[in-house]
Structures are given as structure tokens and as C-alpha cells.
Coordinates of C-alpha atoms and ligand atoms in Angstrom, one line a residue:
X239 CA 9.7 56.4 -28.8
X240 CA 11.3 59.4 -30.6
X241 CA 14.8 60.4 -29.1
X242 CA 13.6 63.8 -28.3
X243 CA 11.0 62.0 -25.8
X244 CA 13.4 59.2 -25.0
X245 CA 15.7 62.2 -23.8
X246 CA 13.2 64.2 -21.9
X247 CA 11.2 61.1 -20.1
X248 CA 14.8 59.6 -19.4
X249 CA 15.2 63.2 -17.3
X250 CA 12.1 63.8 -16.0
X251 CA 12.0 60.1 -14.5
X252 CA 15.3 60.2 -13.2
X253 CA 15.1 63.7 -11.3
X254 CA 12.1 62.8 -9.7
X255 CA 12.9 59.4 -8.8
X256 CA 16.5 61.5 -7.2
X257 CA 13.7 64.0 -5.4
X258 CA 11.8 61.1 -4.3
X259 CA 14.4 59.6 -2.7
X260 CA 15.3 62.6 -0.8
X261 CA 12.1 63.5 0.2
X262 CA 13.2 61.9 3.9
X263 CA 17.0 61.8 4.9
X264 CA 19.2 62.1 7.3
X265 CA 20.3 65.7 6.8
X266 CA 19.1 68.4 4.8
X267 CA 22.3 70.9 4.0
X268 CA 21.0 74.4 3.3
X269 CA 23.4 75.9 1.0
X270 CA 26.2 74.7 -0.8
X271 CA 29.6 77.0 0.2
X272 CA 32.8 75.2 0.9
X273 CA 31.9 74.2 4.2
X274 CA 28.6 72.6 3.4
X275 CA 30.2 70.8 0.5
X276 CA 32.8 69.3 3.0
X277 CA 30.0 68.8 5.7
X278 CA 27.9 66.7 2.6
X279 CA 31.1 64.9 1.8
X280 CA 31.8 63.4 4.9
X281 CA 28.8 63.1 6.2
X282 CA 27.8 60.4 3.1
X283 CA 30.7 59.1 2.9
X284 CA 30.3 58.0 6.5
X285 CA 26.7 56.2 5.0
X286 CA 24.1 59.4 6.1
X287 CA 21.4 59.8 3.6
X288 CA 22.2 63.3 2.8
X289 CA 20.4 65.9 0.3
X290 CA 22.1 70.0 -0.2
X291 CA 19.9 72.3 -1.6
X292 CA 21.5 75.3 -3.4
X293 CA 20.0 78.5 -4.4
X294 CA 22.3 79.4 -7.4
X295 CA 23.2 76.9 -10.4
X296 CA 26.2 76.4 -9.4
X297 CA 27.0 75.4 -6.1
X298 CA 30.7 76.4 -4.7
X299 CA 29.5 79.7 -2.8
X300 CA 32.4 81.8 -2.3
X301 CA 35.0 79.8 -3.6
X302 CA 34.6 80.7 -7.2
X303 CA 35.9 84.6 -7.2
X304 CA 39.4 83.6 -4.9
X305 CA 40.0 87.5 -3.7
X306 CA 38.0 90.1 -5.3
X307 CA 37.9 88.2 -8.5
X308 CA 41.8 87.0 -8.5
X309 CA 40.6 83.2 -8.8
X310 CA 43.1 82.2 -5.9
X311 CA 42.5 81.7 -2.5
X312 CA 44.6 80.7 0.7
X313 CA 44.6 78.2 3.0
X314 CA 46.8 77.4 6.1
X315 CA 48.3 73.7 6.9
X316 CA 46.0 73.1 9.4
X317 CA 43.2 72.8 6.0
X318 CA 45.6 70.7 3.8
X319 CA 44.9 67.4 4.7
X320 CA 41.2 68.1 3.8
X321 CA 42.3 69.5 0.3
X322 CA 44.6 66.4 0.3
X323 CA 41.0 64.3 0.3
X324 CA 39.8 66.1 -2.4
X325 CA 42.6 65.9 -4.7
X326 CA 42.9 69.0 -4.7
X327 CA 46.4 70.6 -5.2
X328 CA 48.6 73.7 -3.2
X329 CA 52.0 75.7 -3.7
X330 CA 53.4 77.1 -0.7
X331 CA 53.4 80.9 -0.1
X332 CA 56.7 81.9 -0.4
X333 CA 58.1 83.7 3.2
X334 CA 55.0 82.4 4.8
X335 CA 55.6 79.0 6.6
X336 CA 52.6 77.3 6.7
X337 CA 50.1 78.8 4.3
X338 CA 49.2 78.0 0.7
X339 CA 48.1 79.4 -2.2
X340 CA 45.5 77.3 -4.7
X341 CA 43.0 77.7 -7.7
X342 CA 39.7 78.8 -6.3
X343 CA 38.1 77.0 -9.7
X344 CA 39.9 73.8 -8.7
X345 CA 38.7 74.3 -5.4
X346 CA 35.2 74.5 -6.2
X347 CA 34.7 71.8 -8.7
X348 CA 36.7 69.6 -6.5
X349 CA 34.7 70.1 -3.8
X350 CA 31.0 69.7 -5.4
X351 CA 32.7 66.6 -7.0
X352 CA 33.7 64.5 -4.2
X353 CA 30.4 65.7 -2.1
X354 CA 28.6 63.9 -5.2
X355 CA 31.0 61.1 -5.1
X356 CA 30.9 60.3 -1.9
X357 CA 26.9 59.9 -2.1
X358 CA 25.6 63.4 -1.4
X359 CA 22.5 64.6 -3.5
X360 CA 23.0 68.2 -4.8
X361 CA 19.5 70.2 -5.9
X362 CA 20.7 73.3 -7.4
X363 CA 18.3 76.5 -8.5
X364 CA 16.5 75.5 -5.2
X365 CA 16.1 77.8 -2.2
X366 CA 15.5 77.0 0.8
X367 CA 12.4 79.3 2.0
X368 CA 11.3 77.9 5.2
X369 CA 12.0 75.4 8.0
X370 CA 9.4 72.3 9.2
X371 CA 8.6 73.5 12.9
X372 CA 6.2 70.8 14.8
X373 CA 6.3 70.3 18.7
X374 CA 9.0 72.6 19.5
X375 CA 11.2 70.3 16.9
X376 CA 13.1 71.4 13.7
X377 CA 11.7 69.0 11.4
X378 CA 13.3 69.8 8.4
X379 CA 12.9 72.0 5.1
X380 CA 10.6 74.3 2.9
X381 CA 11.8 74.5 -0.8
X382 CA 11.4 76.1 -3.7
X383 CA 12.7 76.7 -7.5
X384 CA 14.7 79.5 -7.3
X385 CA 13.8 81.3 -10.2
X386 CA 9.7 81.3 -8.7
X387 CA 11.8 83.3 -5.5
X388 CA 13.3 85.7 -7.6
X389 CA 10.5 86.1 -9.6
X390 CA 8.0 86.2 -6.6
X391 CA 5.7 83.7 -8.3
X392 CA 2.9 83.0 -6.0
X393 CA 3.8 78.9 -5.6
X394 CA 3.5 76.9 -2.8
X395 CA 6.5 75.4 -1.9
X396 CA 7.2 71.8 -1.1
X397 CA 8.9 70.1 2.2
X398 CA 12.1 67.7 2.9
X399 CA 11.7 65.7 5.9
X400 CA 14.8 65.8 8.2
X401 CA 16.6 64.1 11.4
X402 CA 19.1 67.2 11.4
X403 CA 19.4 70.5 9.5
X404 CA 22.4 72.3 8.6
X405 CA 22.7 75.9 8.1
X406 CA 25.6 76.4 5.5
X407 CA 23.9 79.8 4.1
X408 CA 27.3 82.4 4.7
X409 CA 27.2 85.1 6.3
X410 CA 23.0 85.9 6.4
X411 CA 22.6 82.8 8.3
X412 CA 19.3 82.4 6.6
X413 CA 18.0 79.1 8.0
X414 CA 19.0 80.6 11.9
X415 CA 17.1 84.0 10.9
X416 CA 14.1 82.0 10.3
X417 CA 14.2 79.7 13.2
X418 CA 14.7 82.8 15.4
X419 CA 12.5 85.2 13.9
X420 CA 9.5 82.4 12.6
X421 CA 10.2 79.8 15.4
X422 CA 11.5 82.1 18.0
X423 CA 13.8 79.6 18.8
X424 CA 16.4 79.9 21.2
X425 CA 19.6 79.3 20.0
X426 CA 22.3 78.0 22.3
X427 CA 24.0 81.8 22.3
X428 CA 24.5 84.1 25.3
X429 CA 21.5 85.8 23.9
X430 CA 20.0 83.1 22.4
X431 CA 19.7 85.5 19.4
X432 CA 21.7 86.4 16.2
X433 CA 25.2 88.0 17.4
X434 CA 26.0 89.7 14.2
X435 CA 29.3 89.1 12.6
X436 CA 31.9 91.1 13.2
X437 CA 34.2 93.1 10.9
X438 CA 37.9 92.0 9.2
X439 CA 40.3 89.7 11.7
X440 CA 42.0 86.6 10.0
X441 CA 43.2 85.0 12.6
X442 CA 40.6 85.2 15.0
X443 CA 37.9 84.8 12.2
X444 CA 39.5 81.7 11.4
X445 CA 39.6 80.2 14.7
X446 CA 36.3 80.8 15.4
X447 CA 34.5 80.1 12.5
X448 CA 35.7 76.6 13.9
X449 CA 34.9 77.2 17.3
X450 CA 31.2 78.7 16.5
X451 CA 30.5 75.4 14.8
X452 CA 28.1 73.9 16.6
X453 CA 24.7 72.7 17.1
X454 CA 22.5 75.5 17.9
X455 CA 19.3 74.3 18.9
X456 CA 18.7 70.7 18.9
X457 CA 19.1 69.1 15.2
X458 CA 19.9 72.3 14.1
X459 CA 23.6 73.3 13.3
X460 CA 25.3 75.9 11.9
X461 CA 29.0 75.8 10.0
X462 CA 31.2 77.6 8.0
X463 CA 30.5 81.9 7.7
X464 CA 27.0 81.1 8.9
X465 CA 28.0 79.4 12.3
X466 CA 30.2 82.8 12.3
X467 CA 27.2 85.9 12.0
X468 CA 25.3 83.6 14.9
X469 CA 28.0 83.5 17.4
X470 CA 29.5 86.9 16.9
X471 CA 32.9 85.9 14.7
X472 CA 35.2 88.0 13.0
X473 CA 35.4 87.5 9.1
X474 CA 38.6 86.6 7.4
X475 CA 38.4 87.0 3.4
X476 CA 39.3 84.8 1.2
X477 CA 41.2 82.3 3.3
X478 CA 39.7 78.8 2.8
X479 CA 41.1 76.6 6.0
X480 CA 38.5 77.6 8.8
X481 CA 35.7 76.9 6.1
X482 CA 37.1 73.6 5.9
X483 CA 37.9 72.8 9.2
X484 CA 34.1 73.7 9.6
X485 CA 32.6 71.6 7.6
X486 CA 34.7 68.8 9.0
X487 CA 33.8 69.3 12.5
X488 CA 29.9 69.7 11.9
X489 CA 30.2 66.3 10.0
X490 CA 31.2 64.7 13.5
X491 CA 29.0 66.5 15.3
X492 CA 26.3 65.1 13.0
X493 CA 27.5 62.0 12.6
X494 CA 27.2 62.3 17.0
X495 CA 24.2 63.1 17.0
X496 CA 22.7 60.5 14.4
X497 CA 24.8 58.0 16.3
X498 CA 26.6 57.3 12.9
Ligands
48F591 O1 29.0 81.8 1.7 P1 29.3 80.5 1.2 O2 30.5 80.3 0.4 O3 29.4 79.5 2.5 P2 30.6 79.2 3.6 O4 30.8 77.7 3.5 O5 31.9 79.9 3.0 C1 32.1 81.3 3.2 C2 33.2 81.7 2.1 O6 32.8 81.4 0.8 C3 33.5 83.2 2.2 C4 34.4 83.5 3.3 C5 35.7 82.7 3.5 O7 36.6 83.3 4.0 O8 34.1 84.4 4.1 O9 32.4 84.0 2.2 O10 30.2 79.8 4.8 O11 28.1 79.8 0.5 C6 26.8 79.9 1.0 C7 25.9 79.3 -0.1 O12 24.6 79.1 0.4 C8 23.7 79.5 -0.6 C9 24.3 80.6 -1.4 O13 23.8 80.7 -2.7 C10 25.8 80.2 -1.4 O14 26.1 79.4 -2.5 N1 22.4 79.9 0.1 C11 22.2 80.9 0.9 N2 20.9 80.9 1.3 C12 20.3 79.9 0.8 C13 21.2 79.2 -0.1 C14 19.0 79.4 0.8 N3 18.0 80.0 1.5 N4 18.6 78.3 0.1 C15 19.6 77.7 -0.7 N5 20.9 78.1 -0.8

């Protein structure tokens, strides 16, 4: 065989057999931010089968760009311990007991590196377009390249069978949008609708982003900025701990629920 087909049958055989194998897993994460990535981490590492799709090439979300483009963000000491499992490193904020200052690029890398790591499947350029509805049940996930989105390509997507779905989407809350709007599910809100995020509070958004963590329907969770717009949070910028934090806590509340 010539190396030039030795290369591309070596990939094509490989990714599908990767897509095969992912066809049916434990949890489909929808999005990969920082509190997906955290979510996908533990979650495998604790032995779920576990497959993120990402729309963008690279996964990381809103950890890239730190503050308006100043690659540094902050997180408080309630976080560290999870950027402690990652290897990733801190310097305290001078005057400011108990918060931290690190290297949004670090953090990002880190952070799609031990999800992989720990046994996490990442499909990047892939958007999530859909949800599996059947007898009242989230069943899992409609896919598609995300170039054939943005170019609005006519293609049928495919599907990604599910126990639990995760919404880790930031603030549009994408995969609760369509299970409200295309299910018309109720979610476990006072409404049972969208609340609509709410403008700039750090410290609130950061404890509730936490607190709005939850599963909102059954098998279907929400974390990070996403859990946030769905239960009416506050948003807090480019502080990283309540992202986090998120991602840990939907992990348990998984793990719960698979009985993991
Ligand atoms: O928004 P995002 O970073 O998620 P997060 O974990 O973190 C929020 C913070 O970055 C920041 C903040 C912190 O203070 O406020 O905003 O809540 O990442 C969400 C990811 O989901 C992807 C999107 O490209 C991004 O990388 N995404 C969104 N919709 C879809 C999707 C979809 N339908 N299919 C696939 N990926």
C-alpha cells in the first residue's frame, strides 16, 4: 500500500471505529466549555462511557480569550483543588485573599487534555442539532458536521443513543431551547420554561451557576452558563471557579443517576 493511502485508511478506520463506539454511551455532553470538559473528566474517569460533541475545532469554549482577549482568567479557592487535578497552575491575586489569577491557554489545553485522558471521546466540528425524543424520554442526540450547519447544506443528520444528556452549550442553552420549544418539555423550573439569564453579578453568578446545576427534566442536565440562562442566574465574566465547581457537581449527579 502506498503511504499516502496507508495514512488516510489508517484515519478513516480509526475515526469511525472511535464514532462507532460512541454510537451508544452513557452520556452524550453537548458542548465542550470548561464545565463540560470537567463534567467529561470525571465522569470517565469514574468508568462512564462518555462522548462530547463540540461545534467549533477547538473545544475550550470560553476559556481561550481570559477577559476581553487578556488571556487570563480568575478563579477563587473554592476552584483550586479542581485546577490542582488538572495540573494546572495559579498565582495568587495580590490584596485579594482567596482568588487567583492563571493562563486561560493553560487552562484550556489542560482541561480538553485530561477529559481525553481520563477516557472521554471528544468530536469536534460537530453540532449538536437535535435531541432523540421517544415516549416522553430524552433519548439522546442529533448530530451534524459543523461546517454542513453553517453552510445550510441540506444533510440529514445522524443520532447518538444516550442514558443521560448534558447540556454544557453557555449561555443559549441550546439543547434546553430544543427540548422546550421541540419537546415542550417541562423543565423542573418555577415556570418550567427558560428563565433568561440575568445581567453582571460575580458573586451571585458564581454561586448559582452551582446551585442551578441540576437535572432538569429526567436524564437531562444542565451545567456551567447553560444551567445559569435556565434557572434565571446572574453572569460573572471571566471568573472560572463556578464553571468548575459545575461541572464537578453535574458529574455526581450523573454518576447518581447511572448508579455509577
Ligand atoms: O460557553 P462555554 O465556555 O461553556 P461553559 O462551561 O463556560 C462559560 C464560560 O466560558 C464563560 C463564562 C464564565 O464566567 O461566563 O462564558 O458554560 O462553552 C460552550 C461550548 O458549547 C459549544 C460552543 O461552541 C462552546 O464551545 N456549543 C454550543 N452549542 C453547541 C455546541 C451545539 N449545539 N453543538 C455542539 N457544541
Amino acid at each position: 500500500m502506498s503511504i499516502e493511502n496507508v495514512i488516510s485508511s489508517a484515519i478513516v478506520r480509526t475515526f469511525s471505529d472511535k464514532l462507532l463506539n460512541h454510537l451508544e454511551v452513557d452520556v452524550a455532553i453537548v458542548g465542550g466549555g470548561p464545565s463540560a470538559l470537567v463534567a467529561a473528566h470525571d465522569l470517565a474517569k469514574n468508568g462512564a462511557k462518555v462522548a462530547l460533541f463540540e461545534r467549533k475545532l477547538a473545544p475550550g469554549g470560553g476559556t481561550w480569550g481570559g477577559g476581553m482577549l487578556f488571556n487570563e482568567v480568575v478563579v477563587q479557592s473554592d476552584a483550586t483543588g479542581i485546577l490542582d487535578d488538572f495540573g494546572i497552575r495559579y498565582e495568587p491575586i495580590p490584596g485579594a485573599d482567596g482568588y487567583f489569577t492563571l493562563d486561560s491557554v493553560e487552562m484550556a489545553s489542560a482541561l480538553i487534555y485530561g477529559a481525553v485522558h481520563a477516557g472521554a471521546k471528544i468530536f469536534n466540528a460537530m453540532s449538536v442539532e437535535d435531541i432523540i425524543f421517544k415516549n416522553e424520554k430524552v433519548g439522546g442526540l442529533v448530530i451534524n458536521w459543523t461546517p454542513v450547519e453553517r453552510l445550510g447544506m441540506h444533510v440529514d443528520p445522524l443520532t447518538v443513543v444516550a442514558s443521560c444528556v448534558l447540556d454544557g452549550t453557555g449561555h443559549p442553552s441550546e439543547i434546553m431551547n430544543l427540548a422546550v420549544n421541540k419537546a415542550h418539555i417541562e423543565l423542573n423550573t418555577p415556570t418550567g420554561k427558560i428563565l433568561g439569564e440575568k445581567p453582571m453579578w460575580v458573586d451571585s453568578g458564581e454561586a448559582s451557576t452551582v446551585a442551578n446545576t441540576l437535572e432538569y427534566f429526567p436524564g437531562l442536565f444542565a451545567c456551567g452558563m447553560s444551567a445559569n440562562n435556565v434557572m434565571g442566574g446572574y453572569r460573572m465574566g471571566p471568573i472560572f471557579g463556578g464553571m468548575l465547581m459545575s461541572g464537578r457537581k453535574v458529574a455526581k449527579l450523573i454518576q447518581e443517576k447511572l448508579g455509577k
